[in-house]
Tab-separated table of C-alpha atoms and ligand atoms in Angstrom:
chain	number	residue	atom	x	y	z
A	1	UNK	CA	-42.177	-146.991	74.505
A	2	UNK	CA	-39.486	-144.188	73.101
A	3	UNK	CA	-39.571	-144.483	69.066
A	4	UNK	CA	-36.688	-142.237	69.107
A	5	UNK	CA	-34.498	-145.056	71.352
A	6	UNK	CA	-34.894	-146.448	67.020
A	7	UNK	CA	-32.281	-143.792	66.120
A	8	UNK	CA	-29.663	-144.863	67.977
A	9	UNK	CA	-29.757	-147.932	66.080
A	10	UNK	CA	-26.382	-148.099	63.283
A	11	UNK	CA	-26.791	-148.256	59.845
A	12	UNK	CA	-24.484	-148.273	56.935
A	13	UNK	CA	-26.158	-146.829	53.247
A	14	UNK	CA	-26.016	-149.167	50.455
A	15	UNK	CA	-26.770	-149.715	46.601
A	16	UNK	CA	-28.874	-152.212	45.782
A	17	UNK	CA	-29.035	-153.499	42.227
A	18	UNK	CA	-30.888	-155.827	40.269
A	19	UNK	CA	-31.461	-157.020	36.481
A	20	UNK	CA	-34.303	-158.484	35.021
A	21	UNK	CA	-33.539	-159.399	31.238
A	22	UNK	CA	-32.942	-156.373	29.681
A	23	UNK	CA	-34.026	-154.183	32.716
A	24	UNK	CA	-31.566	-153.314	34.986
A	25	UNK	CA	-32.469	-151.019	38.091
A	26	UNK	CA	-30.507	-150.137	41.645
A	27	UNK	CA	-31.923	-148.085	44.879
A	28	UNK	CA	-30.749	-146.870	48.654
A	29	UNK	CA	-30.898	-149.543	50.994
A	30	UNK	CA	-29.421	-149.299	54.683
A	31	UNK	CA	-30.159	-152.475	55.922
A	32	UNK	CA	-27.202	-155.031	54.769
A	33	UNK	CA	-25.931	-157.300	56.979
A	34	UNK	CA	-23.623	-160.479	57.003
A	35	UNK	CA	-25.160	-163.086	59.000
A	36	UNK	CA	-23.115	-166.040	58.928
A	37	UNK	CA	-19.570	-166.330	57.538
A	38	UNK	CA	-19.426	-170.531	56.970
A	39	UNK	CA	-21.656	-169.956	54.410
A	40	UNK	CA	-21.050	-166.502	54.008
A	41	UNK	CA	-24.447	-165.488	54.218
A	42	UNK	CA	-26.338	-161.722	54.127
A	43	UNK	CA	-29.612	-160.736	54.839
A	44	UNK	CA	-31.224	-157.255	53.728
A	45	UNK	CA	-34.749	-156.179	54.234
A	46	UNK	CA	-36.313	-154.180	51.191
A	47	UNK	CA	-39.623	-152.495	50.956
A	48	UNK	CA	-42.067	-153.854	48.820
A	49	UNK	CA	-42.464	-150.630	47.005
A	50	UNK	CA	-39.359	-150.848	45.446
A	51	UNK	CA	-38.982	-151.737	41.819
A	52	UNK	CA	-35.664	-153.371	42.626
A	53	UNK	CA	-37.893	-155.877	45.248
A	54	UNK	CA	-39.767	-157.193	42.663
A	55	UNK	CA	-36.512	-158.327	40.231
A	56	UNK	CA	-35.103	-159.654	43.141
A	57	UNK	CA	-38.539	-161.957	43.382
A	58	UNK	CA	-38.278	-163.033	39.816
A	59	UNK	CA	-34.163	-163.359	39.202
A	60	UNK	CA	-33.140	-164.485	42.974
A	61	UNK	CA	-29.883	-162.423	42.564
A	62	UNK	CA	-28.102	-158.841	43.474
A	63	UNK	CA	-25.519	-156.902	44.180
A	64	UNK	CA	-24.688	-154.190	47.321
A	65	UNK	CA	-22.495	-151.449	46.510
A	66	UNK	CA	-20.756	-150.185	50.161
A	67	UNK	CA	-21.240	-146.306	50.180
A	68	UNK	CA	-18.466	-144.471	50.981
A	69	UNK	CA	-18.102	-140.961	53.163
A	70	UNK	CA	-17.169	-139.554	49.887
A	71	UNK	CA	-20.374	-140.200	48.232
A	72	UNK	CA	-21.921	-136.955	47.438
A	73	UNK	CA	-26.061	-135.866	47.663
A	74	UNK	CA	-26.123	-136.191	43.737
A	75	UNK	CA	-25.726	-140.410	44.345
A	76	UNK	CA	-28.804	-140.533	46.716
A	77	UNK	CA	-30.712	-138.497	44.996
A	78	UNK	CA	-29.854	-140.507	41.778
A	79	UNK	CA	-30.905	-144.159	43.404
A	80	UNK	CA	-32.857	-142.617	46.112
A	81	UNK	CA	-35.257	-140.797	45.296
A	82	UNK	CA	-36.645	-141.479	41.943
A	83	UNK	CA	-38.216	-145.134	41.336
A	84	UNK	CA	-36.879	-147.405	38.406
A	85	UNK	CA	-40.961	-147.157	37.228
A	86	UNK	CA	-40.560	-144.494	35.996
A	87	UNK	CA	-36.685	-143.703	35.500
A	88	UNK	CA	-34.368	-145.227	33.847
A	89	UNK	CA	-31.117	-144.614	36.484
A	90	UNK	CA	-28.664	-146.972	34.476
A	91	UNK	CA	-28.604	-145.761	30.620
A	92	UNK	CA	-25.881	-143.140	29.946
A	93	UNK	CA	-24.974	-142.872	33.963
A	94	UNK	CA	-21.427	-142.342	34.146
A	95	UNK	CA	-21.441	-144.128	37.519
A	96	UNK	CA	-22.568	-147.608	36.801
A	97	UNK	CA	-20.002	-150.950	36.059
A	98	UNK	CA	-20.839	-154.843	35.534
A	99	UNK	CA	-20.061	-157.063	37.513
A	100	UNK	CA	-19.532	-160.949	36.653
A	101	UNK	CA	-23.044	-162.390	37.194
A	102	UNK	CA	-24.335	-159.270	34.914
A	103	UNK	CA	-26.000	-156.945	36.686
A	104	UNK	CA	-24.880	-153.509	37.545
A	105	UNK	CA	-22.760	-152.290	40.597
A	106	UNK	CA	-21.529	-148.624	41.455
A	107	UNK	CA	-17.483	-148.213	41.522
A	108	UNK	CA	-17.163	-144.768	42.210
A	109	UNK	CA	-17.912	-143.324	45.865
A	110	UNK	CA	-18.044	-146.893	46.894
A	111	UNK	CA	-15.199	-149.068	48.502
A	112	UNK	CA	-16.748	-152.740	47.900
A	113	UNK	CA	-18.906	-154.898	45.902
A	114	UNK	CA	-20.779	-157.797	46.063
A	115	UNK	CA	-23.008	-160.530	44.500
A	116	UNK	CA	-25.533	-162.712	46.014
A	117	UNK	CA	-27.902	-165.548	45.381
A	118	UNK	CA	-30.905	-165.183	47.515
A	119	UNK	CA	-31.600	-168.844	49.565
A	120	UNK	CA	-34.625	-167.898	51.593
A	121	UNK	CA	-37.069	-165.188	51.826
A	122	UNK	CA	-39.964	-164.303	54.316
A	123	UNK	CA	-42.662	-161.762	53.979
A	124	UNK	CA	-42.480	-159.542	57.124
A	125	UNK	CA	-45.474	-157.091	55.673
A	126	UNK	CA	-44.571	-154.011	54.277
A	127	UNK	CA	-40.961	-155.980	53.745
A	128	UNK	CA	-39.196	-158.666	52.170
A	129	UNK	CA	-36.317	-160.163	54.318
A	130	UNK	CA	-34.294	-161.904	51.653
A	131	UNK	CA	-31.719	-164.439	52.933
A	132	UNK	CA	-28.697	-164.691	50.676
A	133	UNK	CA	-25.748	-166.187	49.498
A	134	UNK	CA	-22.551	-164.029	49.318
A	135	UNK	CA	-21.612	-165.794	45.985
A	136	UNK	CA	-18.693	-162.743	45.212
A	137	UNK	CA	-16.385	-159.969	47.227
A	138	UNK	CA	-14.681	-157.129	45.921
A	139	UNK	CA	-13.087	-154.568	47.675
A	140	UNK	CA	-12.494	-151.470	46.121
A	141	UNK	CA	-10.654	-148.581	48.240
A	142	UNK	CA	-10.088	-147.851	51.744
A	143	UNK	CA	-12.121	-145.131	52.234
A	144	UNK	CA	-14.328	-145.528	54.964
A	145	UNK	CA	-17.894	-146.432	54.634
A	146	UNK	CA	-20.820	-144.074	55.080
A	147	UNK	CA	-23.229	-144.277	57.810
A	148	UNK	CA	-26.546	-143.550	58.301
A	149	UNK	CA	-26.207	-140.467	60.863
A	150	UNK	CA	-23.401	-139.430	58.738
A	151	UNK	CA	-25.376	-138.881	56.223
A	152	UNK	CA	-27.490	-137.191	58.124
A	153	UNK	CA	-24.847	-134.764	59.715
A	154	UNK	CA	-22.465	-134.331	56.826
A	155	UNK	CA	-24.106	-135.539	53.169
A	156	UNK	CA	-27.929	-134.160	53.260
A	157	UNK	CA	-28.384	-130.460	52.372
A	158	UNK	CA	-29.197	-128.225	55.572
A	159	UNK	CA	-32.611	-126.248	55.014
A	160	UNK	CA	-32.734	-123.443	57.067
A	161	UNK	CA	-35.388	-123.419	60.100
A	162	UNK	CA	-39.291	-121.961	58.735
A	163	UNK	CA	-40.280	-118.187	59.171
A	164	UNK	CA	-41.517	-117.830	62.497
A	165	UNK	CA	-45.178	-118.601	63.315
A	166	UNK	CA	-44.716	-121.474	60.299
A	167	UNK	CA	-45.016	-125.401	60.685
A	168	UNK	CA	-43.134	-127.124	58.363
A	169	UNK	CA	-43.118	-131.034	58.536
A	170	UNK	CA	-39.308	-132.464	56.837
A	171	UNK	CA	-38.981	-135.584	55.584
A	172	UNK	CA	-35.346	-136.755	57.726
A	173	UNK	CA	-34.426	-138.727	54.880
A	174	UNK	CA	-34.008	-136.186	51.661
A	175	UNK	CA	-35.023	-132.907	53.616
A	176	UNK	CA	-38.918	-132.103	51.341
A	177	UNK	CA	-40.694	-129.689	53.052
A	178	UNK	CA	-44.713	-130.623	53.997
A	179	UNK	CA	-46.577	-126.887	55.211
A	180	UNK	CA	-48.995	-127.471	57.845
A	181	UNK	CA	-49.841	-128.151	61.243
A	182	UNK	CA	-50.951	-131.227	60.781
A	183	UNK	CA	-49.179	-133.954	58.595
A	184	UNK	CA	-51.527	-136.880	56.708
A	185	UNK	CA	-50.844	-140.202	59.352
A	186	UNK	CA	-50.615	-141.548	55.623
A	187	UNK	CA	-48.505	-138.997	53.844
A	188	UNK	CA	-46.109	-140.227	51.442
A	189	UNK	CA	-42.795	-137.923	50.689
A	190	UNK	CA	-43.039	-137.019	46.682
A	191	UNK	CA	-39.383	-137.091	46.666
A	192	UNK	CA	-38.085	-140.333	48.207
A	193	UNK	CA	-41.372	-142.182	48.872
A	194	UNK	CA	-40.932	-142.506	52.574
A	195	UNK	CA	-43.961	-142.097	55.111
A	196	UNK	CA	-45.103	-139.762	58.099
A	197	UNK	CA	-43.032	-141.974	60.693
A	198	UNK	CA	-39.748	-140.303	58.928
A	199	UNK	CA	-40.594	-136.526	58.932
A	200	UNK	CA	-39.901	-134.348	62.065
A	201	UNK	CA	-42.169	-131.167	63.419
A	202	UNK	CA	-40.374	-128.230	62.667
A	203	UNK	CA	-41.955	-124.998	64.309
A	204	UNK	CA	-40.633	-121.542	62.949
B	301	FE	FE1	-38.290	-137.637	51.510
């Protein structure tokens, strides 16, 4: 089996947002997708790890924010990689709007909205596939969404290649650097909290 044949799968980037009482919280997802349109029904799959997964489990409700091409580094660092635990990514962000079940969406660098009720959910591990009602629809500019490899050609800083005779290990999704031959089978990235099956072998 080729892993890599996993990259040529499509993905769009997405904000994912949530609010528990007081608490509101949002983070990077990249797997939204409509499922059925009579109900108009979505499905996203959200690591258990998040902060945002566990509102969802209590309050049964969210929003997706569609990512635009515009959307610079700054807004996945922001959501991305930092964890609602420990940051509060809402208060005094300039970024942020409500929408009209209450909880948070992004309106800037984004060219739709919307709510949803979750229906269903099943535990798939490491994931939550949550099974939802699109309850609300907003379309906000034309600009064209954001993809997952065009984030990685055209949003993601380039680092330049190690010094020679260096092994550098770099996380694919926000570019940290691991030094060593060898990386941890369970190494976590400090900066966006993904594990050794997203960092690529870079030899200098
Ligand atoms: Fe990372």
């Amino acid at each position: 089996m080729d892993n890599t044949a996993l990259f040529k799968l499509g993905y769009g980037l997405y904000v994912l947002s949530a609010k528990d009482g007081e608490k509101d919280n949002g983070c990077i997802i990249n797997t939204m997708i409509q499922t059925t349109q009579n109900p108009l029904t979505a499905v996203i799959a959200l690591n258990k790890q998040n902060f945002t997964h566990d509102m969802i489990m209590k309050t049964g409700k969210f929003n997706i924010s569609v990512l635009t091409q515009e959307a610079p580094f700054e807004v996945y660092t922001h959501f991305g990689f930092q964890s609602g635990k420990t940051v509060d990514k809402v208060t005094g962000y300039e970024n942020i709007a409500r929408s009209d079940n209450g909880i948070i969406y992004v309106p800037k660098f984004t060219n739709a909205y919307f709510s949803l009720d979750v229906t269903d959910k099943k535990d798939l591990g490491t994931h939550t596939l949550f099974i939802a009602n699109i309850v609300d629809a907003v379309k906000l500019s034309d600009v064209e969404s954001v993809t997952y490899s065009y984030y990685q050609s055209n949003v993601k800083p380039k680092k330049p290649a190690p010094e020679k005779g260096k092994t550098v290990w770099r996380c694919k999704i926000c570019g940290y650097e691991y030094v060593g031959e060898e990386l941890p089978a369970d190494f976590i990235c400090p900066i966006c909290k993904h594990g050794a099956s997203d960092f690529e072998k870079i030899v200098g």
